[in-house]
Short mmCIF file of C-alpha atoms in Angstrom, two decimals:
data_model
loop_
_atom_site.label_atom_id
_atom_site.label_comp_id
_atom_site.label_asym_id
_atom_site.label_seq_id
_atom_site.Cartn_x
_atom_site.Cartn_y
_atom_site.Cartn_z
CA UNK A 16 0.86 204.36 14.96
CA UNK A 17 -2.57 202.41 14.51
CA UNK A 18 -6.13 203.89 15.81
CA UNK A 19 -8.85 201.34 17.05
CA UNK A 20 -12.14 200.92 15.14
CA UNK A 21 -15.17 199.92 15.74
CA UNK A 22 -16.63 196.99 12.95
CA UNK A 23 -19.77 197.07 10.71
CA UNK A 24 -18.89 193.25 10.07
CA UNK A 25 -15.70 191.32 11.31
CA UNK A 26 -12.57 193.08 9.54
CA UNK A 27 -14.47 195.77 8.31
CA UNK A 28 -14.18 198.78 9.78
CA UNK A 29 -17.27 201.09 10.16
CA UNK A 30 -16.35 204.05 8.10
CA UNK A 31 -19.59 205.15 5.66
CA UNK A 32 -21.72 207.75 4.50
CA UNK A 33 -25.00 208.86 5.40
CA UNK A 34 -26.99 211.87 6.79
CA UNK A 35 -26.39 213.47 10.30
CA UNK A 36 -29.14 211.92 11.84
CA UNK A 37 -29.13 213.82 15.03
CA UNK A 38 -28.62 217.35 16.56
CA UNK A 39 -27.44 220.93 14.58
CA UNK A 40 -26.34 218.97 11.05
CA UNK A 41 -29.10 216.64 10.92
CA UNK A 42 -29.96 215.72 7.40
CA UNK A 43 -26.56 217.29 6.47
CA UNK A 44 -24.72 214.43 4.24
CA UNK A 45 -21.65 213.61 6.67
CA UNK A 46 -18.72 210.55 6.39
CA UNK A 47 -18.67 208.87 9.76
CA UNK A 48 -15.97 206.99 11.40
CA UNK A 49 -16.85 205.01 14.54
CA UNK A 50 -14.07 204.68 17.03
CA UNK A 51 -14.55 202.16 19.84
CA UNK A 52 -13.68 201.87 23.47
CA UNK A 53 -15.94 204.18 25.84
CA UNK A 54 -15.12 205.23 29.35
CA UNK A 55 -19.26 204.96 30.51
CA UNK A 56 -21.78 202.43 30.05
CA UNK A 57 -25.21 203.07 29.03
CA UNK A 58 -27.91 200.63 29.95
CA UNK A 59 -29.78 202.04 26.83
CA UNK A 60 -26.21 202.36 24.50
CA UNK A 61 -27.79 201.50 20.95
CA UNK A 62 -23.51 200.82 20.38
CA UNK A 63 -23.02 198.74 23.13
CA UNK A 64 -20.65 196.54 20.53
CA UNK A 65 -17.80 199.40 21.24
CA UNK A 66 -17.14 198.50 24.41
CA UNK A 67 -19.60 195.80 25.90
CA UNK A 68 -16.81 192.84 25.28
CA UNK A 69 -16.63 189.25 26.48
CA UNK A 70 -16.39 189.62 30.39
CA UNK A 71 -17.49 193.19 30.77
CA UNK A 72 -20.93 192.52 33.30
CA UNK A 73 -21.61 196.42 33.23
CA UNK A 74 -25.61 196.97 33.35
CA UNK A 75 -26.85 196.79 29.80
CA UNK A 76 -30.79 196.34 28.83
CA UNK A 77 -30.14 193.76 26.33
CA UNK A 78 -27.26 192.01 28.45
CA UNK A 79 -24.96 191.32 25.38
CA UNK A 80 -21.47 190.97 25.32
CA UNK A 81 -19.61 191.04 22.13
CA UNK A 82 -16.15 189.65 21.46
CA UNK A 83 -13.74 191.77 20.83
CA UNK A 84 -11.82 190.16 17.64
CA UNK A 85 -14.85 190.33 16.22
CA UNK A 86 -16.35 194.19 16.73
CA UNK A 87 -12.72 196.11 16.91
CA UNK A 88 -10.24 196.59 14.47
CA UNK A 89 -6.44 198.46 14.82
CA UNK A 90 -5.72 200.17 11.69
CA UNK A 91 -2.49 202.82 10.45
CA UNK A 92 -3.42 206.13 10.98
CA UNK A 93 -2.79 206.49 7.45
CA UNK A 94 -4.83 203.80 6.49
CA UNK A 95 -7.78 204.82 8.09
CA UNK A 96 -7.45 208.73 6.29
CA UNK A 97 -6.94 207.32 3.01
CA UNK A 98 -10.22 204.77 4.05
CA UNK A 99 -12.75 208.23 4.99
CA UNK A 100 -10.95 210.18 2.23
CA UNK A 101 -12.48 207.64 -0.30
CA UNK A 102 -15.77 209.44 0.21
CA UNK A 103 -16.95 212.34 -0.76
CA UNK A 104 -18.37 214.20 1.85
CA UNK A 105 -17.26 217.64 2.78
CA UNK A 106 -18.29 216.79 6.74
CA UNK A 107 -16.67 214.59 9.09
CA UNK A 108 -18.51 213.22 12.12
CA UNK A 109 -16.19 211.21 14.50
CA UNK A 110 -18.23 209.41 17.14
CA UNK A 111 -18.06 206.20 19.23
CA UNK A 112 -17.98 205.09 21.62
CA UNK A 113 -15.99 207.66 23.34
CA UNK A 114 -13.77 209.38 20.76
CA UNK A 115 -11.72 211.61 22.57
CA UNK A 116 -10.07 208.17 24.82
CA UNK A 117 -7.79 208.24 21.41
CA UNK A 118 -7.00 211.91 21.31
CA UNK A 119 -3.35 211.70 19.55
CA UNK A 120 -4.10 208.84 17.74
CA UNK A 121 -7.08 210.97 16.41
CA UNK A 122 -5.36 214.44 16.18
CA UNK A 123 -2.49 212.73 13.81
CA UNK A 124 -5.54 211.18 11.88
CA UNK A 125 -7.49 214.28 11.67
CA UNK A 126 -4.37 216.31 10.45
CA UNK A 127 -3.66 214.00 7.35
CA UNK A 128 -7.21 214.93 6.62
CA UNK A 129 -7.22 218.37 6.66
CA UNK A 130 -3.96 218.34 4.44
CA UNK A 131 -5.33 216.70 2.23
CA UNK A 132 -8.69 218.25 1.94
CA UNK A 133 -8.61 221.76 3.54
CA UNK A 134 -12.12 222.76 3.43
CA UNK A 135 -13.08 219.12 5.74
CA UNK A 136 -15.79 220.34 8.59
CA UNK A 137 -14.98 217.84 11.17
CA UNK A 138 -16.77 217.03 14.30
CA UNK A 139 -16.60 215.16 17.32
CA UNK A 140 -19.35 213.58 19.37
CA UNK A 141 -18.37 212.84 22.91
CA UNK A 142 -20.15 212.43 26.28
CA UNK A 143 -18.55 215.51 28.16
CA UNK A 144 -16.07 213.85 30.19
CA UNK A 145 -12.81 213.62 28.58
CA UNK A 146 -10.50 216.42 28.48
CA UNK A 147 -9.63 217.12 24.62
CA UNK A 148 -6.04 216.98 23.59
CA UNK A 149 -4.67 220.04 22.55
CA UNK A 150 -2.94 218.92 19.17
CA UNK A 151 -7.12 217.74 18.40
CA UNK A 152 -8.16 220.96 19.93
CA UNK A 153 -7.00 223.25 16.90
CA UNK A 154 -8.45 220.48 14.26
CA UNK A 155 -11.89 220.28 15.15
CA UNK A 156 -14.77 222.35 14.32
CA UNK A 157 -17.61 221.43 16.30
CA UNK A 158 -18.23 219.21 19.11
CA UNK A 159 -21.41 217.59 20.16
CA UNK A 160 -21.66 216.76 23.80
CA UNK A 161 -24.14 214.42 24.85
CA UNK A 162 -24.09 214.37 29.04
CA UNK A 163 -25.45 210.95 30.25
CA UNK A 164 -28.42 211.39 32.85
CA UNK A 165 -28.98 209.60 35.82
CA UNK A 166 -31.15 206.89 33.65
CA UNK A 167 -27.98 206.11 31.73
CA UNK A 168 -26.87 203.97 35.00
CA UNK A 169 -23.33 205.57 35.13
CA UNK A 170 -22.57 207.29 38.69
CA UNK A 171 -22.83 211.30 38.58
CA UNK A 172 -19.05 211.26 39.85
CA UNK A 173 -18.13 209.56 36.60
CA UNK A 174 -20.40 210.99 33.75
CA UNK A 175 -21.18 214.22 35.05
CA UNK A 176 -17.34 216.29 35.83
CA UNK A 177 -18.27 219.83 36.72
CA UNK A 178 -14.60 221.56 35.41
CA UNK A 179 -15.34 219.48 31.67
CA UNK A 180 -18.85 220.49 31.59
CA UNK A 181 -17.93 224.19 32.48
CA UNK A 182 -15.27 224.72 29.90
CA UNK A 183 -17.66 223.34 27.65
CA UNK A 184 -20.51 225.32 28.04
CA UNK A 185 -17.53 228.22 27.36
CA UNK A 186 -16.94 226.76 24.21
CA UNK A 187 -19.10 228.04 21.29
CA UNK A 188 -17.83 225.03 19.30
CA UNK A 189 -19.86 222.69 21.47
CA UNK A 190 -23.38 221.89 20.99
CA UNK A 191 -25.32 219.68 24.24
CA UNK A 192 -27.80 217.32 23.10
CA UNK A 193 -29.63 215.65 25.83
CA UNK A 194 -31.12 212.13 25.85
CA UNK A 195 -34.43 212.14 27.28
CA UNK A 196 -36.45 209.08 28.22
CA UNK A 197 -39.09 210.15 30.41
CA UNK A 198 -40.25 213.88 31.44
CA UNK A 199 -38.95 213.10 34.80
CA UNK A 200 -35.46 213.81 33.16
CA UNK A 201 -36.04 217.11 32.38
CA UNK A 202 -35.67 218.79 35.77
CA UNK A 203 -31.86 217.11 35.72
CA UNK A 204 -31.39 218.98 32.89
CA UNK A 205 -32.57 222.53 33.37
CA UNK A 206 -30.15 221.87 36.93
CA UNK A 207 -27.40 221.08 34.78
CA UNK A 208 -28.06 223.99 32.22
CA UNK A 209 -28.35 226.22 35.36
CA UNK A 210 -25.31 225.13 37.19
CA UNK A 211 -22.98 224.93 33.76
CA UNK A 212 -24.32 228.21 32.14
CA UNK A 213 -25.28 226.52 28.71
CA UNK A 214 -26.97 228.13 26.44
CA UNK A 215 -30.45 227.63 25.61
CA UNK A 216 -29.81 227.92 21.74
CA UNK A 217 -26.91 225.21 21.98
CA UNK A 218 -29.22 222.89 24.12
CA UNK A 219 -30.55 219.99 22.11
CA UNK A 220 -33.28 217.26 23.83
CA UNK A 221 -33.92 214.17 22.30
CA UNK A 222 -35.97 211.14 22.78
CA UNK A 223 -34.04 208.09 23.52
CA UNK A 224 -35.20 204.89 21.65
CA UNK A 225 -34.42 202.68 18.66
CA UNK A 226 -37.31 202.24 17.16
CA UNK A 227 -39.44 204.84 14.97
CA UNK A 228 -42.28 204.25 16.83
CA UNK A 229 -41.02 204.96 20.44
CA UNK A 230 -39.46 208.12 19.17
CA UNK A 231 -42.40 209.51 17.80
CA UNK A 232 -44.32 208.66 20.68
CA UNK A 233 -41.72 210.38 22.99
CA UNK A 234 -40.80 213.21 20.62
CA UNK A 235 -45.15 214.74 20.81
CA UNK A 236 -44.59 215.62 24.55
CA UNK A 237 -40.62 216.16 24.13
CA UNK A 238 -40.82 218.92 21.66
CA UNK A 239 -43.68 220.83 23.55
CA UNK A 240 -41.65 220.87 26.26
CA UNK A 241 -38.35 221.81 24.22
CA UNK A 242 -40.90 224.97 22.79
CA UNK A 243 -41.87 225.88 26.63
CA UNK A 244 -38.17 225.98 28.18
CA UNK A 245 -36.88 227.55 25.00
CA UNK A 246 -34.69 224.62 24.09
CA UNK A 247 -33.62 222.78 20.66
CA UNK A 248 -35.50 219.83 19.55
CA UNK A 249 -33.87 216.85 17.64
CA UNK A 250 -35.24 213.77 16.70
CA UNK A 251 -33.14 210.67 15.54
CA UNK A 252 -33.16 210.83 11.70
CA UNK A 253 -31.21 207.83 11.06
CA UNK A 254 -33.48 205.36 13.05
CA UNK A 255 -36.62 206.45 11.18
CA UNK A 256 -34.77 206.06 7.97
CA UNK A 257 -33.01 202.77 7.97
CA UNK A 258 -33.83 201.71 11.44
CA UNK A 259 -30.90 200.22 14.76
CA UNK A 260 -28.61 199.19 11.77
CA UNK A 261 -24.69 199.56 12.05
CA UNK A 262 -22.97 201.55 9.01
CA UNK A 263 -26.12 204.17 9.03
#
């Protein structure tokens, strides 16, 4: 049983440690595992190299397409445990790419994990839209969801599913973290908070960009209008600290 991986460099799969750069755990010291393969396409995806491959023309600002031998790697189940278990961290943070597309894959993964080290706080970061898979379901301990607005460039129908983003909003596991590039977003968000029932205090807005000084220029009018509409700011830790890097 083998579980597909994204690549910091060819053959090396992007397992590492760092801080939580984003959303409830930032600054929190975390191991990551990047999973690749996503279901949406971003124009703005900062890891376009998970699923942008040779002869996919989906809309992407910098129009790249990566070969696949080169930025995906299958590995044993067991292999990739033992890989994250060689760090230390007592927090997990799965993300992609879109995680859940390798639900059993990852729930056998996750459970060699937790046998192993009990006390593991693992989360998942997914964009809303895949249902999780039950066997995963008991494992995981948080999830961040991260809905892609219309400025994403994926069709409503796709990245937007009313039943996922309704049992979501039930679940006080999940934390929403918006990506916000201009303030004409926000008014698709309060809809969607309105229409879902999420809660303000599990709302997160962020400023989209990959460089430090786009986010800071988009975070000064972002978090005064997080403060007026009573919702959670985040900014993008890992950016400011070591800049659009892989393995960060």
């Amino acid at each position: 049983m083998s579980i597909v991986l994204a690549t910091v460099n060819p053959g090396e799969p992007e397992v590492f440690s760092s801080l939580q750069g984003e959303g409830p755990g930032m600054g929190r010291p975390s191991v990551f595992v990047r999973l690749s393969r996503c279901n949406l396409a971003c124009r703005w995806c900062d890891t376009a190299y998970t699923w942008r491959f040779t002869g996919d023309n989906r809309p992407h600002r910098d129009e790249v397409a990566f070969e696949r031998g080169e930025n995906q790697i299958a590995m044993s189940e067991a292999d990739a445990a033992a890989l994250i278990l060689s760090h230390p961290e007592e927090r997990l943070v799965i993300t992609g790419g879109e995680p859940l597309l390798q639900g059993a894959a990852l729930a056998r993964t996750v459970a060699m994990l937790k046998a192993e080290r009990p006390a593991l706080h693992v989360e998942v970061e997914t964009n809303g839209t895949v249902a999780v898979h039950p066997e995963l379901d008991a494992l995981i301990d948080q999830f961040n969801v991260s809905p892609k607005l219309a400025h994403s460039g994926n069709p409503a129908e796709l990245a937007l599913v009313p039943e996922r983003l309704d049992a979501w909003a039930r679940d006080t596991r999940a934390w929403f973290k918006f990506v916000v590039a201009s303030a004409s977003d926000l008014a698709e968000i309060a809809a969607l908070q309105d229409r879902h029932g999420i809660a303000s205090d599990h709302l997160f807005v962020m400023p989209e960009g990959t460089a430090s000084s786009v986010l800071r220029e988009r975070s000064r009018w972002l978090a005064e209008e997080a403060l007026e509409r009573g919702w959670r700011f985040t900014d993008r830790l890992h950016i400011h600290l070591y800049g659009d890097t892989r393995g960060t």
